[in-house]
Tab-separated table of C-alpha atoms in Angstrom:
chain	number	residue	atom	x	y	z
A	1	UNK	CA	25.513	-25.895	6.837
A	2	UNK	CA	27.023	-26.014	3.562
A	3	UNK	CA	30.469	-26.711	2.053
A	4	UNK	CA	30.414	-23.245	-0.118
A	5	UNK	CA	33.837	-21.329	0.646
A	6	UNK	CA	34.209	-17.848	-0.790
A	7	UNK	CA	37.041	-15.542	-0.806
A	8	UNK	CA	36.195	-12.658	-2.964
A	9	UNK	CA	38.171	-9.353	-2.488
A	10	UNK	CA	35.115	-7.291	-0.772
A	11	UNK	CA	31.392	-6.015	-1.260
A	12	UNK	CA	28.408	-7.907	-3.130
A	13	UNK	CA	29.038	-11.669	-5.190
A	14	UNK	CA	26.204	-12.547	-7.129
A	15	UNK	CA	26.724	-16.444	-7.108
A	16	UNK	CA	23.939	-18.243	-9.296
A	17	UNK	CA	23.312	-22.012	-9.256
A	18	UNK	CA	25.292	-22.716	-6.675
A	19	UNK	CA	23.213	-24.779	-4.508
A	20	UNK	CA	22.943	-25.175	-0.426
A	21	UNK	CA	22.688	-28.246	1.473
A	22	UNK	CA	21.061	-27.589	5.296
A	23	UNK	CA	19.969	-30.593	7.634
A	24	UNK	CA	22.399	-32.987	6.650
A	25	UNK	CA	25.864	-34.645	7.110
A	26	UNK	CA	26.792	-35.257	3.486
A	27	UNK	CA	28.966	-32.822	1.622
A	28	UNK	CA	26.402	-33.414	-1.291
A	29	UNK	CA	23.230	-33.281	0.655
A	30	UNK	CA	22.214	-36.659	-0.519
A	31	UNK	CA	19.905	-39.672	0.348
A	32	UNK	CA	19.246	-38.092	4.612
A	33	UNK	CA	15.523	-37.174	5.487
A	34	UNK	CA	14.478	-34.160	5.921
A	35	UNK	CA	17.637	-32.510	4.608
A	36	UNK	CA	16.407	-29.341	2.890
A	37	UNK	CA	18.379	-27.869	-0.600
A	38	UNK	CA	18.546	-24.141	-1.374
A	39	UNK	CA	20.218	-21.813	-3.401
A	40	UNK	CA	22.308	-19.369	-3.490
A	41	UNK	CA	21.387	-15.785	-4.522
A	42	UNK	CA	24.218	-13.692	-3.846
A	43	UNK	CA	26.875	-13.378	-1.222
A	44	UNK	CA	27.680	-10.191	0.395
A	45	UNK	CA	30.728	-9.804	2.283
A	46	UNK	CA	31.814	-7.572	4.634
A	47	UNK	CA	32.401	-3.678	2.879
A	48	UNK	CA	36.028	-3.849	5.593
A	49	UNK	CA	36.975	-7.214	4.713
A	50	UNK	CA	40.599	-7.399	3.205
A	51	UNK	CA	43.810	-10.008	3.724
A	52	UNK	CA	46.414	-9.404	6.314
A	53	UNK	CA	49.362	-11.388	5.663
A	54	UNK	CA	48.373	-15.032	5.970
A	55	UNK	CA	45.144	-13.289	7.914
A	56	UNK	CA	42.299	-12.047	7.199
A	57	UNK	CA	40.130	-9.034	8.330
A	58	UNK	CA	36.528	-8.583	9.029
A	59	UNK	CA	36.595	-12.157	7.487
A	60	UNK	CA	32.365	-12.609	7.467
A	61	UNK	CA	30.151	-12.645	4.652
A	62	UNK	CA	26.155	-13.305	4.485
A	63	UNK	CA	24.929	-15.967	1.924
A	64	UNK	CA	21.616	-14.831	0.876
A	65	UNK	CA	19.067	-17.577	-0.371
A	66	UNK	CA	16.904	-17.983	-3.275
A	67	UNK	CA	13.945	-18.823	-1.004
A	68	UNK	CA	13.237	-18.786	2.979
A	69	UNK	CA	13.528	-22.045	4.928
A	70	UNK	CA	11.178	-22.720	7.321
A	71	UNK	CA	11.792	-26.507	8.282
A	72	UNK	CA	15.394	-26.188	9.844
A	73	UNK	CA	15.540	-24.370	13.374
A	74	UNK	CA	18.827	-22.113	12.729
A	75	UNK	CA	21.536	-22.214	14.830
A	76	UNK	CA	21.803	-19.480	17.856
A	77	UNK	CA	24.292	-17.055	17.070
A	78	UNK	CA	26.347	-15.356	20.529
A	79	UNK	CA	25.097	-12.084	20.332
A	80	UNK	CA	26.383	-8.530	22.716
A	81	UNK	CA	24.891	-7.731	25.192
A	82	UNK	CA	23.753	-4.021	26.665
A	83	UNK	CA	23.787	-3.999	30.461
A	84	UNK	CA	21.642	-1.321	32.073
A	85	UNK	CA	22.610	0.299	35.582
A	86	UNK	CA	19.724	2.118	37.780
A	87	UNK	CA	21.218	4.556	40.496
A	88	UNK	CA	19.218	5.608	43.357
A	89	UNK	CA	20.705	7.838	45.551
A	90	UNK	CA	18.626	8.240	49.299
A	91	UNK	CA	19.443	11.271	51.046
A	92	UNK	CA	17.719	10.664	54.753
A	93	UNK	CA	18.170	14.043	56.987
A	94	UNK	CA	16.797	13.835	60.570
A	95	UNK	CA	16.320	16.826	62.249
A	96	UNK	CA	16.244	16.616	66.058
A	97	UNK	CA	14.170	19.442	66.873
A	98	UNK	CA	14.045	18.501	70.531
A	99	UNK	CA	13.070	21.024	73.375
A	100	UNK	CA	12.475	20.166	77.036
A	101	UNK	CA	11.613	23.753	79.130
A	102	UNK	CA	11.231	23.354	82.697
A	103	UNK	CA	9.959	26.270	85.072
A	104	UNK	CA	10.247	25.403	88.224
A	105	UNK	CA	7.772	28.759	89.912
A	106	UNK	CA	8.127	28.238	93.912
A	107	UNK	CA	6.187	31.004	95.744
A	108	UNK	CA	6.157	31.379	99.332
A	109	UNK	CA	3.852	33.375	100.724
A	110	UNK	CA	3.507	34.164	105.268
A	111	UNK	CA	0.540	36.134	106.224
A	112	UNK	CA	0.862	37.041	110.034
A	113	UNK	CA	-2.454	38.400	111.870
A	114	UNK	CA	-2.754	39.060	115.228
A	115	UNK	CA	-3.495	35.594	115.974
A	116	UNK	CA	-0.134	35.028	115.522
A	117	UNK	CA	-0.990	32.648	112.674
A	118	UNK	CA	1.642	31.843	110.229
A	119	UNK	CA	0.265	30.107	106.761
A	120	UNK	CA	3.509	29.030	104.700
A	121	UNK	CA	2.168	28.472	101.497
A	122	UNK	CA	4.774	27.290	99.156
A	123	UNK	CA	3.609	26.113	95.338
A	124	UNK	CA	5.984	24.871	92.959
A	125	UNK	CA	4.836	24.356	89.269
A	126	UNK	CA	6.647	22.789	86.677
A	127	UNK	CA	5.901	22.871	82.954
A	128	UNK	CA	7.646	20.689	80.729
A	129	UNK	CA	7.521	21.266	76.783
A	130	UNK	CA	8.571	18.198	74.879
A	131	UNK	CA	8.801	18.714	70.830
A	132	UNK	CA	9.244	15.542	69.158
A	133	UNK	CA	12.543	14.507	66.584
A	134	UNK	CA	10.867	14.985	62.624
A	135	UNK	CA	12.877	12.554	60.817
A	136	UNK	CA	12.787	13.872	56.679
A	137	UNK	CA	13.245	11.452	54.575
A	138	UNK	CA	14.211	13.197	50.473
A	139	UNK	CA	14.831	11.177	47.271
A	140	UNK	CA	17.119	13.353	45.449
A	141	UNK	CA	18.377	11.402	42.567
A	142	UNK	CA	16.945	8.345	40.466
A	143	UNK	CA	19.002	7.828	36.810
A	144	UNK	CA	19.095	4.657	33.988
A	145	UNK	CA	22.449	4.879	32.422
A	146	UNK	CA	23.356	2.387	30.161
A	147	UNK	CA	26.546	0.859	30.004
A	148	UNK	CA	28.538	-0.523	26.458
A	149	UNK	CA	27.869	-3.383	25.016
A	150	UNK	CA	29.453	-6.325	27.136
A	151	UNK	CA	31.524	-9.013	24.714
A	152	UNK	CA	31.486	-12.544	26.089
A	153	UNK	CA	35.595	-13.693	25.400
A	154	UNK	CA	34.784	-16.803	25.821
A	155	UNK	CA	38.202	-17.444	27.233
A	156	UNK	CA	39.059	-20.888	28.470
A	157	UNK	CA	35.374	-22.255	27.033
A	158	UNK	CA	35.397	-25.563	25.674
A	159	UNK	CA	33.943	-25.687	22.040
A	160	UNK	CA	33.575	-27.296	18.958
A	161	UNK	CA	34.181	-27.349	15.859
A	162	UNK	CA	33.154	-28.783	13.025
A	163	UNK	CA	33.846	-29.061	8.849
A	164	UNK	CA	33.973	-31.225	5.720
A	165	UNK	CA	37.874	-30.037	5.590
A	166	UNK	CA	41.117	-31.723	5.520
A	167	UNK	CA	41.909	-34.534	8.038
A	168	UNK	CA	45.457	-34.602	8.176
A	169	UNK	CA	47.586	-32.559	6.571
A	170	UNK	CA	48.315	-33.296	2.701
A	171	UNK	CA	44.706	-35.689	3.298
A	172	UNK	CA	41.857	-35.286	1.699
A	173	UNK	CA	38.423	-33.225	2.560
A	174	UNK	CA	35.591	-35.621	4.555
A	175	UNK	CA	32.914	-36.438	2.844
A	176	UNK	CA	30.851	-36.368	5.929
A	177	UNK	CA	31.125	-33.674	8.966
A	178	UNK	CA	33.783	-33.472	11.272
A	179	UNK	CA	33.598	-32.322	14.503
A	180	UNK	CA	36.343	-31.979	17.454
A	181	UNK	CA	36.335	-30.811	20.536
A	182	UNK	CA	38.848	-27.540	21.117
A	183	UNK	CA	39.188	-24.917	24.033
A	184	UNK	CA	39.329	-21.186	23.525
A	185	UNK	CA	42.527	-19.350	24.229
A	186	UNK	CA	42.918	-16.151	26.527
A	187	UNK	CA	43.009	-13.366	24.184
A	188	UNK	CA	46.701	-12.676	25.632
A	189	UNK	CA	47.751	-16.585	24.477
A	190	UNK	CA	46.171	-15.299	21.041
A	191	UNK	CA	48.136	-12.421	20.600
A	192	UNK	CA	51.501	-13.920	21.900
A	193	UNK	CA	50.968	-16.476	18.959
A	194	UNK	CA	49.809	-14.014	16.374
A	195	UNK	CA	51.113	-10.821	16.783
A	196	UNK	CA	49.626	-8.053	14.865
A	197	UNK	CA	47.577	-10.598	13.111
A	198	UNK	CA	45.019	-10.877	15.830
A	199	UNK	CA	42.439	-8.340	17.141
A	200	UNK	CA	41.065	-9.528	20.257
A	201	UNK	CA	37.967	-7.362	19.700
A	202	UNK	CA	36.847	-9.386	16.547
A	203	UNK	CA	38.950	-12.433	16.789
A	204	UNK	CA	39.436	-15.430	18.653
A	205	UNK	CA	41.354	-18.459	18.979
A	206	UNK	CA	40.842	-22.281	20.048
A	207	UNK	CA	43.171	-24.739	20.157
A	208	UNK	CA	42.451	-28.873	20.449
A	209	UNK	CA	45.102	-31.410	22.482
A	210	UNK	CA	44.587	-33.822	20.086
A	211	UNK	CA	46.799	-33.717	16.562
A	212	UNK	CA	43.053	-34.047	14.554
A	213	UNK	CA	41.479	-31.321	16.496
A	214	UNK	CA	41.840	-28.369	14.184
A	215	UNK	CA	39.973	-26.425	11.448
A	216	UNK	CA	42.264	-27.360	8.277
A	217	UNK	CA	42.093	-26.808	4.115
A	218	UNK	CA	38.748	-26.431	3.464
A	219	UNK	CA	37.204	-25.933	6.966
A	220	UNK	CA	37.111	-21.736	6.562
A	221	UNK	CA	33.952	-20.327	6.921
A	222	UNK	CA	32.408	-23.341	9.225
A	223	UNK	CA	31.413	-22.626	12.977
A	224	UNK	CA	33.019	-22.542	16.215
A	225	UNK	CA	30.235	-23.324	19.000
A	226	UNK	CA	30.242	-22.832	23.106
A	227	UNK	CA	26.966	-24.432	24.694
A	228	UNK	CA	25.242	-24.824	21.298
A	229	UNK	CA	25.294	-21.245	20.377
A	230	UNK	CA	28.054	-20.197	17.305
A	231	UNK	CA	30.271	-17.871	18.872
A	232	UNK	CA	32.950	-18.043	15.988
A	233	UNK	CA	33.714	-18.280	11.875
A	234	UNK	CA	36.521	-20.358	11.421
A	235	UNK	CA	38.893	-18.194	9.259
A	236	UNK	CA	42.541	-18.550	9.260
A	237	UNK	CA	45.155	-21.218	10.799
A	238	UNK	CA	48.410	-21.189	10.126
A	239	UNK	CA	51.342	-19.407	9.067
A	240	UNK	CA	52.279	-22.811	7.180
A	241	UNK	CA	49.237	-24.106	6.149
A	242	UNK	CA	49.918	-26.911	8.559
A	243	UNK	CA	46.972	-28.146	10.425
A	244	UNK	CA	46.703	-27.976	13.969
A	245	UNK	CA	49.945	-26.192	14.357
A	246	UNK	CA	51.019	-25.721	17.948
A	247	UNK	CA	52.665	-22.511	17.456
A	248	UNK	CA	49.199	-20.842	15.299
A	249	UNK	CA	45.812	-21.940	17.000
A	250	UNK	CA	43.347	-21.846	14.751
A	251	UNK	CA	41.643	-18.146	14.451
A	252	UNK	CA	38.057	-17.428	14.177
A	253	UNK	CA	36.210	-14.325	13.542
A	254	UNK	CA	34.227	-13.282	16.436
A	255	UNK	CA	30.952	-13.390	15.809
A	256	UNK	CA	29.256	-10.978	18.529
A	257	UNK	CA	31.313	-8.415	17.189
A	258	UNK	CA	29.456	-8.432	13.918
A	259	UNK	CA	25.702	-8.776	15.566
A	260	UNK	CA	24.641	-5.228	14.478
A	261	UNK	CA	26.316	-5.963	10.942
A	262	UNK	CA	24.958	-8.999	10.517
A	263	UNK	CA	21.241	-8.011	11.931
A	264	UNK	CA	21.640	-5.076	9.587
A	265	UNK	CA	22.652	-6.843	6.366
A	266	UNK	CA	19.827	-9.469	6.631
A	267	UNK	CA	17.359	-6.545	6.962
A	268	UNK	CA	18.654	-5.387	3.923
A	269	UNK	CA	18.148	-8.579	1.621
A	270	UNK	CA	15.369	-11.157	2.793
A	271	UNK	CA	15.556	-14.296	0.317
């Protein structure tokens, strides 16, 4: 993590010896081991980023290194998911082809002669045919269809966050990290408190119970985590400025929404 906050109005920043602390606690990166510095080679923020009121939109930008770090295992990012649906349809026809003939042949037959000899001869024969049921069984349909991509809300999650930003309102910024433990808010809560402001499809919002557990001044742009994986980018507050403000959760820009972007972007410009 680092304590850079940028703001620009949209596209490419080249930002030159600015420098990136990762591994460590300290605002300034200094005197922890194996806390690793970088640099910053440019920042590119989102082409659809712009300010809404006292919001923001598309608020997400990629800091782009001067070099590739290899000693720090990154934080998991929440990412969408594609859900794929295989339908099988059976189609099972049984055909009772079943036929049972009986002929019953009786034949009686009297020869008299002159012994006066009467030979009844009766013979009855029966035949039965028995044709046995042919159960067809025919596969007619097999199909992969793939569904959207599924967005975790996150709704009701516990989180945290976490920032060298403002304590207390008119305070000053930590010199160490911060963290606090928050809960994310039903995107209906969100809206109710934000209006217009809030897009539930690239937005969230998280709210703490205590009065310290908000982002604040200086907390923008610092991460929002459910489970250990970043699901958020803390971006805008309140209407007020005032920190932890009951009537504003906090608002964070949604991070799964951006996947393709971000995947996309970093493609684009390796370190």
């Amino acid at each position: 993590m680092s304590a850079v906050s940028v703001r620009p109005s949209s596209g490419n920043t080249e930002m030159f010896d600015s420098a990136v602390f990762l591994n460590t606690l300290n605002v300034a990166g200094d005197g922890e081991m194996n806390s690793v510095t970088n640099y910053v080679s440019k920042i590119i923020v989102h082409e659809n980023y712009s300010v809404n009121g006292t919001g923001y939109v598309n608020d997400i930008a990629i800091i782009v290194l001067e070099f590739p770090v290899t000693t720090v295992t990154p934080v998991q990012m929440a990412e969408e998911t594609t859900t794929t649906q295989t339908k099988t349809t059976t189609k099972t026809t049984t055909k009772p082809t079943t036929k049972t003939t009986t002929k019953p042949t009786t034949q009686t037959t009297t020869k008299t002669t002159t012994k006066t000899t009467t030979k009844p001869t009766t013979k009855t024969t029966t035949k039965p045919t028995t044709t046995t049921t042919k159960p067809t069984t025919k596969t007619t349909k097999k199909s992969t269809t793939k569904k959207p991509a599924l967005r975790n809300s996150f709704e009701n999650s516990n989180a945290v966050i976490a920032g060298w930003g403002l304590t207390s309102d008119g305070g000053y910024s930590s010199e160490t990290l911060k963290a606090a433990n928050v809960k994310i808010l039903t995107n209906q809560d969100c809206g109710q408190k934000w209006g217009s402001l809030f897009n539930a499809n690239t937005m969230m919002c998280a709210a703490g119970s205590a009065p310290s557990s908000s982002i604040c001044v200086d907390d923008e742009g610092g991460p929002i985590l459910v489970g250990g994986s970043q699901v958020g980018i803390a971006s805008f507050f309140s209407k007020s400025n005032q920190c932890n403000d009951p009537k504003a959760p906090a608002v964070f820009t949604r991070v799964s929404a951006y996947a393709a972007w971000i995947a996309k972007t970093m493609a684009k410009n390796p370190p």
